[in-house]
Amino acid sequence: MKIGFIGLGAMGQAMVANLLAAGHPVQVWNRSPEPVREMTEQGATAAVDLAEIFTCDVVLSALSDDDAVTGLLLDEDLLAVAPAGAVHVNTATISSELATLAHQRYAEFGLRYVAAPVLGNSEVARAGNLTVLVAGEAEAITVVQPMIDVIGRRTWTIGDQPAQANLLKIMVNYLIACSIGAMAEATTVTEAAELDPKLLIDIVSEHLFTGVVFPNYGRMIGAREYEPVAFKLALGHKDVNLALDTGQAHGVPLPLGGVLRDAFIDAMAHGQSEQHWVAVTEAVRRRAGLGRD
């Protein structure tokens, strides 16, 4: 089966590398050429243009936001060259509204659209350990499941409407953002009281909040170490906004989200957009008059 892949950021490159290692032939496209060169060195084929990718039987994409998805994946001229019944798998965290529009647009051209947003950063993606939330037509999911099994360790089938998977992914990221905000505030109070923030994180990670978020992100927050950048702060701001929009669409107020959004805006205004999203902690510290060491 001919596989095309669009978007070769850190996540996309990791997915393509795993697909190639599993023996899948992959043709790639990216707006900047360097990631394409790196993937072709690992065995991928470079597409001449985006239209060539759309001639593939299955297309996967790993793009950053709604604007990128709209601009690159919903172009009618591109959809028109895709073979009937082709499946597109979108792994991006996008709005539920755009997922619904994409599903409708693809159906108009006789194509099948599957939402498959993923949980995990680029390091997790390289290990093939992503958790994948899948929603779409059951037969289309069956077609692409072998590829999803390569990029992830666990698939959750959410439903037959792609928007359902995106809504759940937005809420997952909202919970992570709330956890980051809570840790930022608690460690700032601890620091202001001249206690070691790392001690607080060690205690709660061992006794209360085991898993991934508190031990891993908490360690970064407690130590004020915001590298490596597996997920940029600007993307965290985007996901908090998606959560607020989703809550409003369903008549559910998210007051914590408004506070978080302001903290992310503060951080971006201080030049932190490209830092790891846990660096929003510095916005909390600035407000407390602690500044940056």
PDB file of N, CA, C and O in Angstrom, residues 198-253:
ATOM      1  N   LYS A 198      11.781  21.183  44.474  1.00  0.00           N
ATOM      2  CA  LYS A 198      11.988  19.808  44.018  1.00  0.00           C
ATOM      3  C   LYS A 198      11.513  18.806  45.067  1.00  0.00           C
ATOM      4  O   LYS A 198      11.051  17.715  44.725  1.00  0.00           O
ATOM      5  N   LEU A 199      11.623  19.164  46.333  1.00  0.00           N
ATOM      6  CA  LEU A 199      11.170  18.280  47.401  1.00  0.00           C
ATOM      7  C   LEU A 199       9.660  18.085  47.325  1.00  0.00           C
ATOM      8  O   LEU A 199       9.154  16.966  47.473  1.00  0.00           O
ATOM      9  N   LEU A 200       8.935  19.161  47.087  1.00  0.00           N
ATOM     10  CA  LEU A 200       7.482  19.062  46.934  1.00  0.00           C
ATOM     11  C   LEU A 200       7.111  18.127  45.797  1.00  0.00           C
ATOM     12  O   LEU A 200       6.244  17.250  45.941  1.00  0.00           O
ATOM     13  N   ILE A 201       7.782  18.290  44.660  1.00  0.00           N
ATOM     14  CA  ILE A 201       7.487  17.451  43.499  1.00  0.00           C
ATOM     15  C   ILE A 201       7.814  15.989  43.792  1.00  0.00           C
ATOM     16  O   ILE A 201       7.054  15.080  43.420  1.00  0.00           O
ATOM     17  N   ASP A 202       8.922  15.730  44.447  1.00  0.00           N
ATOM     18  CA  ASP A 202       9.285  14.352  44.794  1.00  0.00           C
ATOM     19  C   ASP A 202       8.210  13.708  45.661  1.00  0.00           C
ATOM     20  O   ASP A 202       7.847  12.542  45.469  1.00  0.00           O
ATOM     21  N   ILE A 203       7.694  14.456  46.621  1.00  0.00           N
ATOM     22  CA  ILE A 203       6.694  13.908  47.538  1.00  0.00           C
ATOM     23  C   ILE A 203       5.404  13.554  46.803  1.00  0.00           C
ATOM     24  O   ILE A 203       4.877  12.446  46.926  1.00  0.00           O
ATOM     25  N   VAL A 204       4.886  14.516  46.015  1.00  0.00           N
ATOM     26  CA  VAL A 204       3.599  14.255  45.359  1.00  0.00           C
ATOM     27  C   VAL A 204       3.742  13.236  44.235  1.00  0.00           C
ATOM     28  O   VAL A 204       2.806  12.470  43.960  1.00  0.00           O
ATOM     29  N   SER A 205       4.913  13.180  43.591  1.00  0.00           N
ATOM     30  CA  SER A 205       5.112  12.212  42.507  1.00  0.00           C
ATOM     31  C   SER A 205       5.154  10.792  43.027  1.00  0.00           C
ATOM     32  O   SER A 205       4.707   9.855  42.354  1.00  0.00           O
ATOM     33  N   GLU A 206       5.675  10.633  44.221  1.00  0.00           N
ATOM     34  CA  GLU A 206       5.785   9.285  44.789  1.00  0.00           C
ATOM     35  C   GLU A 206       4.505   8.833  45.474  1.00  0.00           C
ATOM     36  O   GLU A 206       4.143   7.654  45.407  1.00  0.00           O
ATOM     37  N   HIS A 207       3.782   9.758  46.095  1.00  0.00           N
ATOM     38  CA  HIS A 207       2.674   9.348  46.952  1.00  0.00           C
ATOM     39  C   HIS A 207       1.288   9.688  46.420  1.00  0.00           C
ATOM     40  O   HIS A 207       0.312   9.053  46.814  1.00  0.00           O
ATOM     41  N   LEU A 208       1.181  10.684  45.533  1.00  0.00           N
ATOM     42  CA  LEU A 208      -0.146  11.119  45.095  1.00  0.00           C
ATOM     43  C   LEU A 208      -0.377  11.000  43.600  1.00  0.00           C
ATOM     44  O   LEU A 208      -1.363  10.425  43.154  1.00  0.00           O
ATOM     45  N   PHE A 209       0.537  11.573  42.814  1.00  0.00           N
ATOM     46  CA  PHE A 209       0.316  11.688  41.374  1.00  0.00           C
ATOM     47  C   PHE A 209       1.384  10.906  40.615  1.00  0.00           C
ATOM     48  O   PHE A 209       2.263  11.491  39.984  1.00  0.00           O
ATOM     49  N   THR A 210       1.307   9.603  40.681  1.00  0.00           N
ATOM     50  CA  THR A 210       2.236   8.783  39.917  1.00  0.00           C
ATOM     51  C   THR A 210       1.818   8.798  38.451  1.00  0.00           C
ATOM     52  O   THR A 210       0.697   9.158  38.111  1.00  0.00           O
ATOM     53  N   GLY A 211       2.703   8.396  37.576  1.00  0.00           N
ATOM     54  CA  GLY A 211       2.387   8.387  36.151  1.00  0.00           C
ATOM     55  C   GLY A 211       3.408   9.173  35.364  1.00  0.00           C
ATOM     56  O   GLY A 211       4.605   9.048  35.594  1.00  0.00           O
ATOM     57  N   VAL A 212       2.919  10.043  34.467  1.00  0.00           N
ATOM     58  CA  VAL A 212       3.807  10.754  33.557  1.00  0.00           C
ATOM     59  C   VAL A 212       3.904  12.237  33.886  1.00  0.00           C
ATOM     60  O   VAL A 212       4.993  12.789  34.002  1.00  0.00           O
ATOM     61  N   VAL A 213       2.774  12.899  34.056  1.00  0.00           N
ATOM     62  CA  VAL A 213       2.757  14.363  34.096  1.00  0.00           C
ATOM     63  C   VAL A 213       3.498  14.919  35.306  1.00  0.00           C
ATOM     64  O   VAL A 213       4.410  15.733  35.171  1.00  0.00           O
ATOM     65  N   PHE A 214       3.129  14.502  36.507  1.00  0.00           N
ATOM     66  CA  PHE A 214       3.763  15.077  37.691  1.00  0.00           C
ATOM     67  C   PHE A 214       5.227  14.665  37.831  1.00  0.00           C
ATOM     68  O   PHE A 214       6.089  15.525  38.040  1.00  0.00           O
ATOM     69  N   PRO A 215       5.578  13.385  37.706  1.00  0.00           N
ATOM     70  CA  PRO A 215       7.000  13.037  37.829  1.00  0.00           C
ATOM     71  C   PRO A 215       7.881  13.676  36.757  1.00  0.00           C
ATOM     72  O   PRO A 215       8.976  14.165  37.059  1.00  0.00           O
ATOM     73  N   ASN A 216       7.434  13.680  35.508  1.00  0.00           N
ATOM     74  CA  ASN A 216       8.272  14.190  34.421  1.00  0.00           C
ATOM     75  C   ASN A 216       8.219  15.711  34.304  1.00  0.00           C
ATOM     76  O   ASN A 216       9.244  16.397  34.371  1.00  0.00           O
ATOM     77  N   TYR A 217       7.026  16.252  34.115  1.00  0.00           N
ATOM     78  CA  TYR A 217       6.901  17.700  34.010  1.00  0.00           C
ATOM     79  C   TYR A 217       7.209  18.362  35.348  1.00  0.00           C
ATOM     80  O   TYR A 217       7.778  19.455  35.398  1.00  0.00           O
ATOM     81  N   GLY A 218       6.816  17.705  36.429  1.00  0.00           N
ATOM     82  CA  GLY A 218       7.090  18.254  37.750  1.00  0.00           C
ATOM     83  C   GLY A 218       8.577  18.382  38.022  1.00  0.00           C
ATOM     84  O   GLY A 218       9.030  19.356  38.631  1.00  0.00           O
ATOM     85  N   ARG A 219       9.351  17.399  37.580  1.00  0.00           N
ATOM     86  CA  ARG A 219      10.799  17.477  37.766  1.00  0.00           C
ATOM     87  C   ARG A 219      11.352  18.701  37.056  1.00  0.00           C
ATOM     88  O   ARG A 219      12.194  19.429  37.604  1.00  0.00           O
ATOM     89  N   MET A 220      10.881  18.971  35.832  1.00  0.00           N
ATOM     90  CA  MET A 220      11.348  20.135  35.078  1.00  0.00           C
ATOM     91  C   MET A 220      10.959  21.428  35.792  1.00  0.00           C
ATOM     92  O   MET A 220      11.755  22.371  35.888  1.00  0.00           O
ATOM     93  N   ILE A 221       9.724  21.467  36.308  1.00  0.00           N
ATOM     94  CA  ILE A 221       9.246  22.670  36.993  1.00  0.00           C
ATOM     95  C   ILE A 221      10.024  22.889  38.283  1.00  0.00           C
ATOM     96  O   ILE A 221      10.471  24.002  38.582  1.00  0.00           O
ATOM     97  N   GLY A 222      10.206  21.815  39.062  1.00  0.00           N
ATOM     98  CA  GLY A 222      10.905  21.940  40.330  1.00  0.00           C
ATOM     99  C   GLY A 222      12.350  22.384  40.170  1.00  0.00           C
ATOM    100  O   GLY A 222      12.879  23.136  40.982  1.00  0.00           O
ATOM    101  N   ALA A 223      12.987  21.945  39.088  1.00  0.00           N
ATOM    102  CA  ALA A 223      14.393  22.287  38.835  1.00  0.00           C
ATOM    103  C   ALA A 223      14.545  23.537  37.977  1.00  0.00           C
ATOM    104  O   ALA A 223      15.659  23.989  37.740  1.00  0.00           O
ATOM    105  N   ARG A 224      13.426  24.096  37.474  1.00  0.00           N
ATOM    106  CA  ARG A 224      13.460  25.238  36.551  1.00  0.00           C
ATOM    107  C   ARG A 224      14.305  24.919  35.321  1.00  0.00           C
ATOM    108  O   ARG A 224      15.059  25.740  34.825  1.00  0.00           O
ATOM    109  N   GLU A 225      14.144  23.702  34.823  1.00  0.00           N
ATOM    110  CA  GLU A 225      14.874  23.263  33.630  1.00  0.00           C
ATOM    111  C   GLU A 225      13.854  22.969  32.538  1.00  0.00           C
ATOM    112  O   GLU A 225      13.048  22.041  32.669  1.00  0.00           O
ATOM    113  N   TYR A 226      13.885  23.730  31.462  1.00  0.00           N
ATOM    114  CA  TYR A 226      12.837  23.674  30.460  1.00  0.00           C
ATOM    115  C   TYR A 226      13.308  23.102  29.115  1.00  0.00           C
ATOM    116  O   TYR A 226      12.747  23.415  28.068  1.00  0.00           O
ATOM    117  N   GLU A 227      14.322  22.290  29.151  1.00  0.00           N
ATOM    118  CA  GLU A 227      14.804  21.601  27.955  1.00  0.00           C
ATOM    119  C   GLU A 227      15.016  20.130  28.282  1.00  0.00           C
ATOM    120  O   GLU A 227      15.254  19.779  29.438  1.00  0.00           O
ATOM    121  N   PRO A 228      14.933  19.241  27.299  1.00  0.00           N
ATOM    122  CA  PRO A 228      14.668  19.524  25.881  1.00  0.00           C
ATOM    123  C   PRO A 228      13.217  19.931  25.645  1.00  0.00           C
ATOM    124  O   PRO A 228      12.339  19.594  26.424  1.00  0.00           O
ATOM    125  N   VAL A 229      13.011  20.632  24.547  1.00  0.00           N
ATOM    126  CA  VAL A 229      11.679  21.153  24.240  1.00  0.00           C
ATOM    127  C   VAL A 229      10.915  20.118  23.416  1.00  0.00           C
ATOM    128  O   VAL A 229      10.989  20.100  22.189  1.00  0.00           O
ATOM    129  N   ALA A 230      10.182  19.270  24.112  1.00  0.00           N
ATOM    130  CA  ALA A 230       9.397  18.243  23.424  1.00  0.00           C
ATOM    131  C   ALA A 230       8.042  18.783  22.969  1.00  0.00           C
ATOM    132  O   ALA A 230       7.423  18.242  22.056  1.00  0.00           O
ATOM    133  N   PHE A 231       7.567  19.856  23.608  1.00  0.00           N
ATOM    134  CA  PHE A 231       6.274  20.452  23.252  1.00  0.00           C
ATOM    135  C   PHE A 231       6.368  21.939  23.559  1.00  0.00           C
ATOM    136  O   PHE A 231       6.554  22.336  24.710  1.00  0.00           O
ATOM    137  N   LYS A 232       6.235  22.774  22.527  1.00  0.00           N
ATOM    138  CA  LYS A 232       6.471  24.206  22.678  1.00  0.00           C
ATOM    139  C   LYS A 232       5.343  24.903  23.435  1.00  0.00           C
ATOM    140  O   LYS A 232       4.174  24.549  23.315  1.00  0.00           O
ATOM    141  N   LEU A 233       5.737  25.951  24.156  1.00  0.00           N
ATOM    142  CA  LEU A 233       4.789  26.718  24.943  1.00  0.00           C
ATOM    143  C   LEU A 233       3.688  27.317  24.069  1.00  0.00           C
ATOM    144  O   LEU A 233       2.520  27.342  24.465  1.00  0.00           O
ATOM    145  N   ALA A 234       4.041  27.755  22.881  1.00  0.00           N
ATOM    146  CA  ALA A 234       3.032  28.336  21.984  1.00  0.00           C
ATOM    147  C   ALA A 234       1.956  27.320  21.615  1.00  0.00           C
ATOM    148  O   ALA A 234       0.785  27.671  21.446  1.00  0.00           O
ATOM    149  N   LEU A 235       2.342  26.063  21.503  1.00  0.00           N
ATOM    150  CA  LEU A 235       1.358  25.015  21.212  1.00  0.00           C
ATOM    151  C   LEU A 235       0.472  24.754  22.425  1.00  0.00           C
ATOM    152  O   LEU A 235      -0.721  24.438  22.277  1.00  0.00           O
ATOM    153  N   GLY A 236       1.041  24.874  23.617  1.00  0.00           N
ATOM    154  CA  GLY A 236       0.229  24.752  24.820  1.00  0.00           C
ATOM    155  C   GLY A 236      -0.829  25.846  24.884  1.00  0.00           C
ATOM    156  O   GLY A 236      -1.989  25.597  25.245  1.00  0.00           O
ATOM    157  N   HIS A 237      -0.441  27.059  24.520  1.00  0.00           N
ATOM    158  CA  HIS A 237      -1.399  28.174  24.459  1.00  0.00           C
ATOM    159  C   HIS A 237      -2.500  27.868  23.461  1.00  0.00           C
ATOM    160  O   HIS A 237      -3.691  28.101  23.735  1.00  0.00           O
ATOM    161  N   LYS A 238      -2.122  27.315  22.312  1.00  0.00           N
ATOM    162  CA  LYS A 238      -3.121  26.952  21.302  1.00  0.00           C
ATOM    163  C   LYS A 238      -4.113  25.923  21.849  1.00  0.00           C
ATOM    164  O   LYS A 238      -5.327  26.046  21.655  1.00  0.00           O
ATOM    165  N   ASP A 239      -3.626  24.939  22.587  1.00  0.00           N
ATOM    166  CA  ASP A 239      -4.498  23.889  23.093  1.00  0.00           C
ATOM    167  C   ASP A 239      -5.407  24.386  24.214  1.00  0.00           C
ATOM    168  O   ASP A 239      -6.557  23.945  24.334  1.00  0.00           O
ATOM    169  N   VAL A 240      -4.922  25.301  25.048  1.00  0.00           N
ATOM    170  CA  VAL A 240      -5.786  25.893  26.073  1.00  0.00           C
ATOM    171  C   VAL A 240      -6.911  26.676  25.399  1.00  0.00           C
ATOM    172  O   VAL A 240      -8.081  26.602  25.809  1.00  0.00           O
ATOM    173  N   ASN A 241      -6.590  27.409  24.341  1.00  0.00           N
ATOM    174  CA  ASN A 241      -7.632  28.133  23.601  1.00  0.00           C
ATOM    175  C   ASN A 241      -8.643  27.172  22.976  1.00  0.00           C
ATOM    176  O   ASN A 241      -9.850  27.445  22.975  1.00  0.00           O
ATOM    177  N   LEU A 242      -8.150  26.048  22.458  1.00  0.00           N
ATOM    178  CA  LEU A 242      -9.070  25.050  21.902  1.00  0.00           C
ATOM    179  C   LEU A 242     -10.012  24.527  22.978  1.00  0.00           C
ATOM    180  O   LEU A 242     -11.205  24.309  22.732  1.00  0.00           O
ATOM    181  N   ALA A 243      -9.481  24.300  24.182  1.00  0.00           N
ATOM    182  CA  ALA A 243     -10.308  23.808  25.283  1.00  0.00           C
ATOM    183  C   ALA A 243     -11.373  24.840  25.663  1.00  0.00           C
ATOM    184  O   ALA A 243     -12.544  24.492  25.882  1.00  0.00           O
ATOM    185  N   LEU A 244     -10.984  26.115  25.736  1.00  0.00           N
ATOM    186  CA  LEU A 244     -11.942  27.166  26.070  1.00  0.00           C
ATOM    187  C   LEU A 244     -13.039  27.268  25.009  1.00  0.00           C
ATOM    188  O   LEU A 244     -14.223  27.412  25.328  1.00  0.00           O
ATOM    189  N   ASP A 245     -12.642  27.180  23.743  1.00  0.00           N
ATOM    190  CA  ASP A 245     -13.627  27.227  22.656  1.00  0.00           C
ATOM    191  C   ASP A 245     -14.572  26.027  22.727  1.00  0.00           C
ATOM    192  O   ASP A 245     -15.780  26.158  22.488  1.00  0.00           O
ATOM    193  N   THR A 246     -14.023  24.866  23.049  1.00  0.00           N
ATOM    194  CA  THR A 246     -14.834  23.657  23.136  1.00  0.00           C
ATOM    195  C   THR A 246     -15.821  23.753  24.295  1.00  0.00           C
ATOM    196  O   THR A 246     -17.003  23.387  24.162  1.00  0.00           O
ATOM    197  N   GLY A 247     -15.352  24.250  25.427  1.00  0.00           N
ATOM    198  CA  GLY A 247     -16.251  24.428  26.557  1.00  0.00           C
ATOM    199  C   GLY A 247     -17.383  25.387  26.225  1.00  0.00           C
ATOM    200  O   GLY A 247     -18.557  25.119  26.534  1.00  0.00           O
ATOM    201  N   GLN A 248     -17.048  26.492  25.568  1.00  0.00           N
ATOM    202  CA  GLN A 248     -18.069  27.466  25.194  1.00  0.00           C
ATOM    203  C   GLN A 248     -19.078  26.855  24.227  1.00  0.00           C
ATOM    204  O   GLN A 248     -20.288  27.089  24.347  1.00  0.00           O
ATOM    205  N   ALA A 249     -18.592  26.051  23.289  1.00  0.00           N
ATOM    206  CA  ALA A 249     -19.491  25.444  22.304  1.00  0.00           C
ATOM    207  C   ALA A 249     -20.498  24.508  22.961  1.00  0.00           C
ATOM    208  O   ALA A 249     -21.603  24.314  22.448  1.00  0.00           O
ATOM    209  N   HIS A 250     -20.133  23.936  24.105  1.00  0.00           N
ATOM    210  CA  HIS A 250     -21.008  22.992  24.798  1.00  0.00           C
ATOM    211  C   HIS A 250     -21.640  23.601  26.050  1.00  0.00           C
ATOM    212  O   HIS A 250     -22.223  22.882  26.858  1.00  0.00           O
ATOM    213  N   GLY A 251     -21.499  24.919  26.208  1.00  0.00           N
ATOM    214  CA  GLY A 251     -22.128  25.590  27.331  1.00  0.00           C
ATOM    215  C   GLY A 251     -21.502  25.288  28.677  1.00  0.00           C
ATOM    216  O   GLY A 251     -22.180  25.347  29.707  1.00  0.00           O
ATOM    217  N   VAL A 252     -20.205  24.956  28.675  1.00  0.00           N
ATOM    218  CA  VAL A 252     -19.514  24.607  29.920  1.00  0.00           C
ATOM    219  C   VAL A 252     -18.416  25.631  30.194  1.00  0.00           C
ATOM    220  O   VAL A 252     -17.445  25.712  29.446  1.00  0.00           O
ATOM    221  N   PRO A 253     -18.542  26.427  31.256  1.00  0.00           N
ATOM    222  CA  PRO A 253     -17.480  27.390  31.574  1.00  0.00           C
ATOM    223  C   PRO A 253     -16.235  26.676  32.082  1.00  0.00           C
ATOM    224  O   PRO A 253     -16.332  25.680  32.802  1.00  0.00           O
TER     225      PRO A 253
END
